[in-house]
XYZ file of C-alpha atoms in Angstrom:
780
model
C 3.921 17.936 98.022
C 1.913 21.070 98.242
C 1.926 20.978 102.015
C 5.655 20.591 102.103
C 6.138 23.637 99.925
C 3.944 25.773 102.072
C 5.911 24.803 105.143
C 9.154 25.784 103.436
C 7.740 29.153 102.347
C 6.532 29.787 105.846
C 9.973 29.021 107.184
C 11.435 31.450 104.610
C 9.084 34.163 105.785
C 10.044 33.535 109.373
C 13.713 33.618 108.450
C 13.321 36.985 106.746
C 11.405 38.348 109.696
C 14.163 37.206 112.026
C 16.754 38.851 109.757
C 14.937 42.198 109.825
C 14.700 41.963 113.588
C 18.455 41.580 113.795
C 18.885 44.548 111.470
C 16.617 46.663 113.646
C 18.684 45.814 116.714
C 22.257 46.129 115.329
C 21.748 48.766 112.630
C 22.118 48.691 108.863
C 25.879 48.726 108.825
C 26.120 45.574 110.919
C 23.985 43.561 108.561
C 24.506 45.002 105.079
C 27.818 46.291 103.578
C 28.012 50.115 103.660
C 28.568 50.532 99.927
C 25.517 48.409 99.122
C 23.260 50.378 101.418
C 24.761 53.740 100.468
C 23.817 53.274 96.852
C 20.290 52.236 97.727
C 19.308 54.890 100.354
C 17.403 57.950 99.156
C 18.284 61.372 100.646
C 15.270 62.914 102.346
C 16.955 65.973 103.952
C 20.285 67.863 103.975
C 21.207 69.751 107.147
C 24.112 72.215 107.526
C 25.743 72.642 110.923
C 28.655 74.737 112.251
C 28.166 77.694 109.869
C 28.195 81.189 111.352
C 28.686 83.674 108.500
C 27.955 81.471 105.485
C 24.296 80.778 104.740
C 23.205 77.125 104.750
C 21.797 77.457 101.269
C 25.213 78.674 100.059
C 26.756 75.477 101.420
C 24.068 73.324 99.716
C 24.777 75.012 96.381
C 28.323 73.601 96.411
C 27.111 69.995 97.014
C 26.859 67.451 94.213
C 24.237 65.440 96.138
C 20.615 66.558 96.488
C 17.342 65.673 98.229
C 15.474 62.928 96.405
C 18.560 61.359 94.882
C 20.293 58.209 96.095
C 23.178 58.794 98.478
C 26.533 58.325 96.672
C 29.743 58.182 98.707
C 31.801 59.322 95.698
C 29.656 62.417 95.225
C 29.879 63.095 98.956
C 33.686 63.155 98.717
C 33.429 65.441 95.679
C 31.180 67.782 97.661
C 33.721 67.961 100.468
C 36.444 68.859 97.946
C 34.318 71.615 96.413
C 33.596 73.155 99.814
C 37.311 73.145 100.674
C 38.109 74.868 97.375
C 35.925 77.846 98.294
C 38.511 78.840 100.935
C 35.673 79.547 103.362
C 36.166 76.490 105.538
C 39.014 75.010 107.519
C 37.257 71.629 107.993
C 34.328 69.845 106.296
C 32.767 66.424 106.927
C 29.522 64.739 105.809
C 27.511 62.400 108.028
C 24.308 60.469 107.356
C 21.552 59.343 109.663
C 18.898 57.426 107.835
C 17.755 59.523 104.903
C 19.195 62.690 106.441
C 22.605 63.984 105.301
C 24.399 66.259 107.782
C 27.118 68.614 106.491
C 29.360 69.798 109.354
C 31.620 72.760 108.549
C 34.205 74.753 110.460
C 34.506 78.224 108.990
C 37.896 79.840 108.436
C 38.306 82.924 110.612
C 38.206 86.485 109.295
C 41.448 88.461 109.451
C 41.062 91.443 111.755
C 44.483 92.925 110.916
C 47.918 91.919 109.622
C 51.031 92.977 111.545
C 54.731 92.721 110.601
C 57.326 92.451 113.365
C 61.111 92.438 113.141
C 61.334 94.119 109.728
C 63.912 96.919 109.618
C 65.254 96.840 106.076
C 61.815 96.679 104.413
C 58.982 99.025 105.367
C 55.507 97.823 106.382
C 54.015 99.623 103.391
C 56.144 97.600 100.995
C 55.203 94.283 102.603
C 51.505 95.216 102.748
C 51.570 95.701 99.005
C 52.955 92.191 98.477
C 50.772 89.971 100.701
C 47.254 88.888 99.721
C 45.836 88.581 103.256
C 44.509 91.902 104.536
C 41.914 93.058 107.048
C 38.455 91.465 106.442
C 39.960 88.752 104.216
C 39.218 85.063 104.867
C 42.145 83.354 106.557
C 43.485 80.177 104.952
C 46.687 78.266 105.530
C 47.385 78.204 101.795
C 47.245 81.997 101.581
C 49.557 82.314 104.573
C 52.147 80.058 102.944
C 51.879 82.025 99.693
C 52.337 85.307 101.588
C 55.395 83.959 103.376
C 56.996 83.210 100.024
C 56.091 86.679 98.746
C 57.746 88.274 101.789
C 60.852 86.127 101.310
C 60.981 87.175 97.643
C 61.016 90.845 98.712
C 63.875 90.191 101.106
C 65.842 88.216 98.543
C 65.662 91.183 96.176
C 67.199 93.228 98.997
C 70.012 90.684 99.271
C 68.674 89.159 102.506
C 68.578 85.487 101.542
C 68.883 84.354 105.184
C 65.549 85.946 106.127
C 62.878 83.764 107.761
C 59.157 84.394 108.368
C 57.064 82.782 111.108
C 53.267 83.352 111.095
C 51.463 83.696 114.440
C 47.684 83.772 115.050
C 45.962 85.679 117.847
C 42.374 84.422 118.167
C 39.626 86.961 118.834
C 35.924 86.714 119.495
C 33.405 86.161 116.678
C 35.843 83.875 114.845
C 38.300 86.659 114.035
C 42.109 86.565 114.202
C 45.067 88.918 114.139
C 47.811 87.608 111.859
C 51.372 88.445 112.883
C 54.351 87.755 110.592
C 57.444 87.509 112.777
C 60.417 88.299 110.520
C 64.050 87.526 111.185
C 65.923 89.433 108.482
C 69.365 87.945 109.022
C 72.532 89.366 107.468
C 72.602 90.833 103.948
C 73.710 88.450 101.239
C 76.123 90.449 99.129
C 77.997 89.759 95.927
C 81.404 88.626 97.155
C 83.080 88.284 93.769
C 82.413 88.545 90.034
C 84.222 86.248 87.611
C 84.366 86.045 83.820
C 85.186 82.943 81.805
C 86.253 83.028 78.152
C 87.215 86.711 77.952
C 90.441 87.312 76.061
C 90.013 90.705 74.433
C 89.036 92.490 77.642
C 90.194 92.153 81.229
C 87.905 91.352 84.123
C 88.286 94.946 85.308
C 87.076 96.307 81.967
C 84.053 93.984 81.902
C 83.155 94.888 85.474
C 82.918 98.510 84.325
C 80.303 97.446 81.752
C 77.847 95.933 84.261
C 75.802 97.452 87.083
C 76.481 94.898 89.828
C 79.521 95.599 91.994
C 81.482 93.500 94.446
C 80.932 94.005 98.146
C 83.674 95.602 100.184
C 83.975 97.262 103.557
C 83.326 100.698 102.048
C 80.072 99.819 100.285
C 77.799 100.424 103.268
C 75.295 102.600 101.446
C 75.352 101.000 98.018
C 72.679 98.647 96.724
C 74.582 97.542 93.623
C 76.564 94.971 95.641
C 73.343 93.145 96.575
C 72.491 90.107 94.486
C 69.372 90.693 92.419
C 68.236 88.208 89.724
C 66.719 91.038 87.676
C 69.989 92.987 87.787
C 71.891 89.840 86.786
C 69.750 89.531 83.653
C 70.346 93.217 82.904
C 74.105 92.763 83.324
C 74.043 89.840 80.933
C 72.489 92.054 78.268
C 74.879 94.930 79.059
C 77.840 92.599 78.522
C 76.454 91.516 75.165
C 75.930 95.126 74.126
C 79.459 95.960 75.277
C 80.948 93.367 72.939
C 78.686 94.410 70.071
C 79.902 97.993 70.491
C 83.520 96.928 70.331
C 83.568 94.924 67.114
C 82.603 91.456 68.356
C 79.506 90.846 66.257
C 79.295 87.132 67.137
C 79.798 87.535 70.888
C 77.459 85.565 73.125
C 76.967 85.527 76.858
C 76.592 81.774 77.251
C 75.527 81.880 80.888
C 75.247 84.126 83.925
C 75.109 82.153 87.160
C 74.923 83.050 90.835
C 76.187 80.572 93.425
C 75.510 81.033 97.131
C 78.378 80.082 99.407
C 77.912 77.408 102.051
C 77.459 79.916 104.851
C 74.697 81.725 102.953
C 76.475 85.055 103.369
C 77.553 85.820 99.825
C 77.073 85.140 96.128
C 79.684 84.395 93.502
C 78.647 85.616 90.047
C 80.099 83.962 86.968
C 79.624 85.166 83.389
C 80.696 82.790 80.619
C 81.353 84.516 77.295
C 82.186 83.454 73.760
C 83.843 86.452 72.134
C 84.283 85.327 68.546
C 86.308 87.449 66.119
C 86.559 91.242 65.958
C 85.129 92.946 62.853
C 85.429 96.332 61.196
C 82.890 98.097 59.009
C 82.949 97.240 55.315
C 81.228 99.176 52.526
C 78.401 101.454 53.662
C 75.553 101.952 51.200
C 72.076 103.513 51.289
C 69.313 102.390 48.895
C 65.932 104.092 48.759
C 62.601 102.829 47.461
C 60.915 106.149 48.230
C 59.965 108.470 45.423
C 62.025 111.642 45.516
C 64.513 110.349 48.111
C 67.983 109.178 47.090
C 70.541 107.249 49.110
C 73.141 109.998 48.711
C 70.878 112.447 50.540
C 70.835 110.210 53.615
C 74.429 109.000 53.583
C 75.615 111.956 55.677
C 73.348 110.803 58.526
C 75.288 107.543 58.876
C 77.932 107.448 61.613
C 79.243 104.087 60.397
C 82.472 104.531 58.422
C 84.341 101.931 56.426
C 87.410 100.687 58.268
C 86.198 101.694 61.736
C 85.571 99.127 64.446
C 82.173 97.488 64.037
C 79.767 99.043 66.539
C 76.125 97.999 66.581
C 75.180 101.141 68.543
C 76.428 103.302 65.654
C 74.260 101.293 63.277
C 71.244 101.944 65.512
C 72.039 105.641 65.797
C 72.471 105.894 62.028
C 69.066 104.299 61.478
C 67.496 106.664 63.996
C 69.139 109.720 62.425
C 67.944 108.684 58.936
C 64.424 108.010 60.240
C 64.221 111.426 61.890
C 65.629 113.078 58.750
C 63.014 111.351 56.609
C 60.233 112.425 58.994
C 61.446 116.026 58.816
C 61.155 115.798 55.018
C 57.528 114.648 55.220
C 58.128 110.881 55.071
C 56.707 110.133 58.522
C 56.036 106.449 57.800
C 59.363 105.663 56.189
C 61.390 102.783 57.606
C 65.131 102.237 57.458
C 66.290 98.635 57.663
C 70.025 97.941 58.130
C 71.106 94.858 56.198
C 74.548 93.504 57.142
C 76.872 92.232 54.445
C 79.365 89.937 56.155
C 82.796 88.999 54.833
C 84.156 86.401 57.263
C 87.495 86.100 55.482
C 88.203 89.837 55.661
C 86.506 90.176 59.064
C 84.323 93.024 57.809
C 80.609 93.757 58.000
C 79.223 96.128 55.429
C 75.870 97.816 56.005
C 73.217 98.509 53.416
C 70.572 100.872 54.768
C 67.366 100.026 52.878
C 64.769 102.821 52.954
C 61.137 101.865 52.307
C 57.579 102.817 53.194
C 55.983 101.438 56.346
C 52.340 101.070 57.434
C 50.452 104.267 58.206
C 49.733 104.031 61.925
C 49.395 106.897 64.391
C 50.039 107.002 68.135
C 46.772 107.608 69.956
C 48.038 107.551 73.558
C 51.168 106.957 75.643
C 50.523 105.697 79.189
C 53.232 105.477 81.852
C 52.999 103.173 84.883
C 55.290 102.252 87.772
C 56.974 105.650 88.157
C 56.162 106.266 91.808
C 58.984 108.799 92.140
C 60.109 109.800 88.666
C 58.011 112.487 86.985
C 56.110 111.594 83.829
C 57.843 114.279 81.788
C 61.295 112.802 82.589
C 60.149 109.576 80.915
C 58.209 111.136 78.053
C 61.048 113.421 76.974
C 63.144 110.384 76.082
C 60.680 109.652 73.266
C 61.276 111.284 69.897
C 57.527 111.088 69.274
C 54.297 111.952 71.084
C 50.529 111.459 70.853
C 49.319 112.094 67.316
C 52.679 111.382 65.664
C 53.289 108.641 63.157
C 54.171 105.369 64.859
C 57.685 104.136 64.219
C 58.845 100.999 66.007
C 62.494 101.970 65.749
C 61.952 105.242 67.610
C 60.056 103.368 70.316
C 62.932 100.902 70.701
C 65.443 103.714 70.910
C 63.293 105.425 73.569
C 63.410 102.237 75.632
C 67.200 102.112 75.334
C 67.509 105.744 76.433
C 65.257 105.119 79.430
C 67.371 102.148 80.452
C 70.494 104.244 80.026
C 69.284 106.814 82.558
C 70.023 104.419 85.407
C 66.766 105.359 87.166
C 64.937 102.106 86.452
C 65.633 98.468 87.132
C 63.483 97.394 84.186
C 61.726 99.178 81.306
C 59.013 97.538 79.218
C 57.101 99.181 76.360
C 54.112 97.386 74.865
C 51.630 98.389 72.158
C 47.870 97.800 71.941
C 45.241 98.390 69.290
C 43.729 101.871 69.572
C 40.198 103.077 68.902
C 40.632 102.589 65.141
C 42.628 100.228 62.881
C 45.203 102.963 62.175
C 45.602 103.919 65.853
C 47.918 102.398 68.436
C 48.438 102.963 72.171
C 51.786 102.575 73.929
C 52.141 101.444 77.549
C 55.387 102.134 79.374
C 55.953 100.055 82.514
C 58.996 100.873 84.633
C 60.391 99.475 87.878
C 62.330 102.141 89.742
C 65.570 101.588 91.627
C 67.608 103.542 94.140
C 69.448 106.506 92.611
C 71.044 107.979 95.731
C 74.427 107.001 97.075
C 76.513 107.915 100.096
C 80.158 106.893 99.854
C 83.216 107.130 102.066
C 86.834 106.970 100.983
C 90.199 107.053 102.606
C 93.805 106.227 101.988
C 97.307 107.510 101.831
C 99.143 109.500 99.178
C 102.811 110.393 99.112
C 101.781 113.834 97.813
C 99.227 114.670 100.524
C 99.653 112.068 103.262
C 96.443 110.693 104.769
C 93.425 111.511 102.576
C 89.708 111.039 103.219
C 86.416 112.017 101.652
C 82.681 111.599 102.083
C 80.193 112.300 99.327
C 76.482 112.166 98.647
C 75.188 111.778 95.090
C 71.632 111.737 93.789
C 71.097 111.017 90.081
C 67.331 111.602 90.036
C 66.746 114.520 92.345
C 63.090 114.628 93.477
C 62.182 112.528 90.453
C 63.142 115.278 87.993
C 66.133 113.495 86.467
C 68.614 115.997 87.874
C 72.060 115.278 89.321
C 73.223 116.580 92.697
C 76.531 115.968 94.439
C 78.040 117.116 97.736
C 81.618 116.115 98.570
C 83.747 116.823 101.633
C 87.396 115.872 101.234
C 90.712 116.644 102.812
C 94.228 115.641 103.751
C 97.056 116.956 105.891
C 97.556 119.791 103.374
C 94.067 120.318 101.946
C 90.452 120.881 103.029
C 87.793 121.021 100.332
C 84.001 121.289 99.896
C 82.308 120.861 96.503
C 78.616 121.151 95.654
C 77.369 120.404 92.150
C 73.980 120.462 90.410
C 73.257 119.427 86.819
C 70.109 119.482 84.707
C 70.985 117.025 81.898
C 68.063 118.053 79.681
C 67.851 121.811 80.054
C 64.441 123.000 78.788
C 63.901 119.393 77.600
C 66.652 119.805 75.019
C 69.951 117.948 74.547
C 71.756 120.783 76.318
C 72.937 120.144 79.873
C 73.115 122.988 82.378
C 74.435 123.230 85.898
C 76.469 125.049 88.484
C 79.207 124.277 91.007
C 79.999 125.910 94.352
C 83.439 125.254 95.837
C 85.713 126.161 98.713
C 89.282 124.916 99.086
C 92.117 125.684 101.464
C 95.575 124.401 100.494
C 98.876 124.476 102.327
C 101.736 125.229 99.893
C 104.212 126.394 102.533
C 106.568 123.470 101.973
C 106.813 124.159 98.228
C 105.903 127.803 97.596
C 105.801 129.440 101.026
C 102.114 130.276 101.534
C 98.587 128.984 102.091
C 95.800 129.595 99.589
C 92.057 129.949 100.120
C 90.034 129.504 96.913
C 86.235 129.991 96.912
C 83.620 130.640 94.262
C 81.140 129.175 91.826
C 80.718 128.471 88.153
C 77.791 128.121 85.753
C 78.086 125.733 82.801
C 76.340 124.538 79.643
C 77.119 121.378 77.683
C 76.338 120.684 74.021
C 76.695 117.255 72.320
C 77.936 117.950 68.790
C 78.041 114.265 67.785
C 78.350 110.856 69.400
C 82.072 111.417 70.031
C 82.338 115.204 70.154
C 81.071 117.462 72.927
C 81.396 121.138 73.842
C 81.007 122.611 77.324
C 81.071 126.299 78.244
C 81.395 127.933 81.653
C 81.557 131.164 83.562
C 83.566 131.246 86.810
C 83.647 133.804 89.601
C 86.197 133.031 92.309
C 87.973 134.722 95.187
C 91.586 133.843 96.035
C 93.288 134.782 99.264
C 96.931 134.094 100.151
C 97.752 133.905 103.874
C 100.312 132.514 106.363
C 103.094 133.577 104.017
C 106.596 132.249 104.598
C 108.194 132.690 101.212
C 111.508 131.280 102.373
C 110.054 127.884 101.528
C 111.475 124.631 102.694
C 114.890 125.973 103.668
C 113.388 128.517 106.151
C 115.798 131.271 105.115
C 114.504 134.116 107.313
C 115.748 136.942 105.095
C 113.197 135.851 102.490
C 110.280 135.592 104.898
C 108.350 138.221 102.923
C 106.802 137.268 99.602
C 106.478 139.459 96.479
C 103.557 141.862 96.254
C 101.867 139.845 93.541
C 101.507 136.984 95.980
C 100.292 138.801 99.104
C 98.487 141.723 97.564
C 95.292 140.727 99.353
C 92.190 138.957 98.109
C 91.722 138.927 94.355
C 88.576 138.246 92.341
C 88.688 136.209 89.133
C 85.910 136.568 86.573
C 86.520 134.140 83.711
C 84.732 132.711 80.698
C 85.864 129.398 79.222
C 85.087 126.320 77.145
C 86.229 122.727 76.705
C 86.020 120.745 73.463
C 86.400 116.960 73.852
C 86.560 114.109 71.335
C 86.345 110.566 72.714
C 86.427 107.214 70.893
C 87.702 105.048 73.785
C 86.108 101.612 74.026
C 85.909 101.783 77.849
C 85.901 105.148 79.571
C 87.397 104.029 82.881
C 90.000 101.511 81.751
C 90.373 101.750 77.947
C 92.420 99.475 75.712
C 91.648 101.101 72.359
C 90.699 104.522 71.016
C 91.729 108.162 71.373
C 90.790 111.062 73.590
C 91.401 114.688 72.594
C 90.647 117.745 74.716
C 91.219 121.462 74.279
C 90.167 124.133 76.749
C 90.566 127.878 77.135
C 89.675 130.335 79.897
C 89.910 134.109 79.633
C 89.925 136.048 82.911
C 89.399 139.785 83.046
C 85.684 140.179 82.365
C 85.608 142.256 85.520
C 87.527 141.235 88.606
C 91.209 141.809 89.466
C 92.898 139.158 87.298
C 93.655 139.227 83.563
C 94.959 136.146 81.769
C 94.315 133.735 78.904
C 94.889 130.079 79.807
C 95.031 127.374 77.117
C 95.459 123.653 77.829
C 95.474 120.770 75.354
C 95.705 117.024 75.880
C 95.837 113.984 73.599
C 95.731 110.310 74.618
C 95.908 107.216 72.457
C 95.384 103.550 73.365
C 96.545 100.700 71.176
C 96.283 96.951 71.967
C 99.679 95.347 71.365
C 98.524 91.845 72.282
C 95.965 90.054 74.399
C 95.339 92.392 77.385
C 98.558 94.336 76.723
C 97.953 97.999 75.885
C 100.292 100.721 74.689
C 99.285 104.168 75.957
C 100.577 107.514 74.739
C 99.833 110.878 76.294
C 100.793 114.431 75.345
C 99.693 117.433 77.393
C 100.672 121.088 77.341
C 99.510 124.483 78.437
C 100.096 128.228 78.206
C 98.877 131.017 80.471
C 99.632 134.607 79.534
C 98.645 137.995 80.978
C 96.886 140.603 78.902
C 95.857 144.222 79.223
C 99.181 145.287 80.722
C 98.647 143.313 83.926
C 101.069 140.999 85.709
C 100.076 137.411 86.255
C 99.826 136.203 89.826
C 101.824 133.317 91.173
C 98.636 131.441 92.046
C 97.454 131.505 88.415
C 100.570 129.850 86.980
C 101.136 126.145 86.316
C 102.804 124.048 89.037
C 103.915 120.579 87.969
C 105.535 117.560 89.543
C 105.082 113.803 89.793
C 101.586 113.882 88.345
C 103.098 114.601 84.902
C 106.739 113.432 85.179
C 107.110 110.648 87.711
C 110.208 110.733 89.879
C 109.641 114.363 90.936
C 107.877 115.658 94.049
C 104.812 117.856 94.271
C 105.695 121.073 92.377
C 109.047 119.327 92.096
C 110.327 120.809 88.849
C 110.205 124.190 87.182
C 111.449 127.706 87.958
C 112.604 128.435 91.523
C 114.033 131.500 93.197
C 117.130 131.718 95.378
C 115.166 130.445 98.410
C 114.198 127.228 96.642
C 110.532 128.143 96.499
C 108.607 126.967 93.431
C 107.491 129.908 91.290
C 105.368 128.117 88.712
C 105.514 128.804 85.005
C 103.505 130.174 82.121
C 104.323 127.276 79.786
C 104.573 123.527 80.254
C 104.437 120.286 78.314
C 104.726 116.610 79.219
C 104.765 113.368 77.235
C 104.258 109.784 78.421
C 104.651 106.379 76.814
C 103.381 103.479 78.895
C 102.794 99.770 78.367
C 100.173 98.140 80.593
C 99.880 94.406 81.160
C 98.422 91.842 83.569
C 100.798 90.351 86.116
C 101.746 86.736 85.341
C 100.871 83.919 87.758
C 98.392 86.156 89.628
C 94.638 85.525 89.233
C 93.078 88.299 87.221
C 90.137 88.708 89.569
C 92.461 90.094 92.245
C 92.731 93.217 90.094
C 96.517 93.594 90.062
C 98.299 94.905 86.974
C 101.676 96.247 85.957
C 103.135 98.907 83.675
C 106.447 100.276 82.483
C 106.729 103.904 81.442
C 108.859 106.766 80.221
C 108.009 110.416 80.995
C 109.496 113.678 79.752
C 108.603 117.354 79.855
C 109.342 120.815 81.198
C 107.878 123.905 82.886
C 109.270 127.380 82.316
C 108.807 131.141 82.107
C 108.193 132.348 85.642
C 106.571 135.752 86.070
C 109.097 138.475 86.889
C 106.798 139.910 89.532
C 106.935 136.692 91.549
C 110.688 136.235 91.943
C 113.110 136.851 94.779
C 116.673 136.706 93.532
C 117.778 134.692 90.513
C 115.440 132.291 88.781
C 116.763 128.747 88.258
C 115.528 125.615 86.496
C 113.825 127.606 83.760
C 113.171 125.507 80.632
C 115.348 122.489 81.489
C 114.124 119.180 80.006
C 113.260 116.528 82.601
C 112.812 112.823 81.941
C 112.375 109.570 83.816
C 111.645 105.854 83.360
C 110.084 103.417 85.748
C 107.571 100.707 86.593
C 104.144 100.730 88.176
C 101.873 98.417 90.111
C 98.122 99.034 89.839
C 95.301 97.577 91.890
C 91.554 97.852 91.412
C 91.002 97.694 95.157
C 87.801 98.014 97.210
C 88.939 101.589 97.892
C 89.017 102.319 94.182
C 91.962 102.288 91.768
C 95.321 102.502 93.540
C 98.735 102.888 91.964
C 102.349 102.711 93.075
C 105.066 104.145 90.785
C 108.807 103.799 91.103
C 110.725 106.123 88.790
C 114.388 106.667 87.998
C 115.099 110.230 86.884
C 117.261 110.410 83.773
C 117.488 114.172 83.472
C 116.834 116.929 86.005
C 118.001 120.293 87.304
C 120.028 120.525 90.483
C 117.286 122.536 92.253
C 114.515 120.043 91.444
C 112.957 118.026 94.249
C 112.943 114.250 93.754
C 110.442 111.623 94.830
C 111.313 108.220 93.409
C 108.357 106.386 94.927
C 104.815 107.661 94.452
C 101.738 105.999 95.891
C 98.109 106.996 95.993
C 94.812 106.969 94.171
C 95.341 106.170 90.505
C 94.835 108.947 87.995
C 93.722 107.038 84.923
C 94.669 108.437 81.539
């Protein structure tokens, strides 16, 4: 038995020896499963191959396997992943030969330089600031893809949604590459149309005036506001909400603001969905004070909210600001005013209780401004009603943000606060994103008064980053050539006073109506003073030179015996030195296309402070807008003027009033008023005109086309010609004129256009008629 066992053991030993011989010949993998051997082998050495810039030890530091530990396939895969995550390598693999582990790497190349080709609308400097790959950076495919998306984002903000970017690599020695982004910009993707859903109180045209985005048309070559921009869309959504809150709709919501790209990729269609709710008026206005020595009655005069007026959240904010400033001036720097609405849904009123209380004592340590690459710091800082060292008041900071946004210089404004160097100190950070403030525009059209008209203008609202306004306009027609240059400093000496000047030159052909041409050149200097939110005063000094030439005083009938005009008309060049003012009161809900509110204006100019001309001119105007029904508005207008000589001087023909179809439709240019025996218009020292008009949308026509209608009645007169300007008998002096008619209006890509057809009810036999009048709309 023992012998048998020994033989079997011997055979087992031989069998094992044979097995190891086979293993030696075919290799481990052929005889033992890889996983089994991998877990049992011990790593004796780790070699790194393929590295050029990266040290071998750096590669080993990222491995999860080490010398002396068993080889683990899972940890080897984890090591490969960690090496890829460094971004240093384009390829990594791990091999094993016996107890030696070999790590083979292929290093990512180093970027020698980055080049942009094909970009015309966006400068290299702008793109360089967006991409993350620069010279001496490590090239990776992931970074290239991220940079492509960043470049596309820049182009989409410029309205170029069809742009494409193709990266190209140029290999250099020493594992370096030049990276070239080949850009195909494609056509601009403009805003083709803007629609509103749910608006009943206001027309599409009125709401379009409230937002910054405009529709693209063939005249908007140099505008950027017709380019789709997601940031601008969000701003417009907030502007719409504020518009409704200012006009009594306290519950108004902008449910959505969407942008849909058409199938061709050439244009966006913007849609704003609104829920207006009901309109409210102000209820009882009260002020309660918890401050010692301060009563509500003392602050009530600072409130601009009046019972019975249309609810306006901006007036609530301005009242709170005015009370806060008043309290600070009285030594209550940390006082807070909290408006508490008292709503009466049945009566549709919202009363306001202004609660005055003490706030925490915190001071402003520092105000930092970032993002203003063009706009000067002081233009931003002057919109704050506080500065370093002042008591911190969150309301005044919020109001400063609103004023900065209202400048129109910035796409976005963000103000954040951080803890200062002490618990009672706070630092403010102002981050702004600037936008284009310059605009070149072209216009053209046809007017029955002037024939073909055209103009080109350049406007800059933030001149050299100083917040100043500059405008240059060249305009003309078959009877007029005009150049106007204007400059305005809206915050003269950092105050609320605006200052500016205008330079002008105009040549007009009045031969068909008054028998002469007129050259008018000069300049004026002006100051503007806001007296309240609705009331403003502007003053001016004007120095001008008038020259009458090409005189043919026979007028339209070419009567040769009257070919010589009166001395007062052709007495040579005359200088006018005049001082004047304008006082304006405005409560209209929309300045450009109002449906509610009033506008009052009174102006006077006295000439004779030097110069050759002596007169006192007074003009007054009143307009009222009343909503009769949904989108139907009744408009009333009354205007009148008086110009009178003083100091024993005669008044020149060119300084009188000349009126026609612009005040009483149905009459031609200078179509009514005093005339001499030749039929030439003489002008008058006195005039008045009244208009009643009802405006309404046209039925069965989509509102977004911009067409509207109106019916009207006009009446008025012009009289009292100067005796020095007449040849023969004066006719048509003081006769009442009147007309009725209908109008068609269109908010066209060229701007507002209007066609009027009038039937004259009362006239003088010497008046000149013009039943149809077409041209640029003069909104009133």
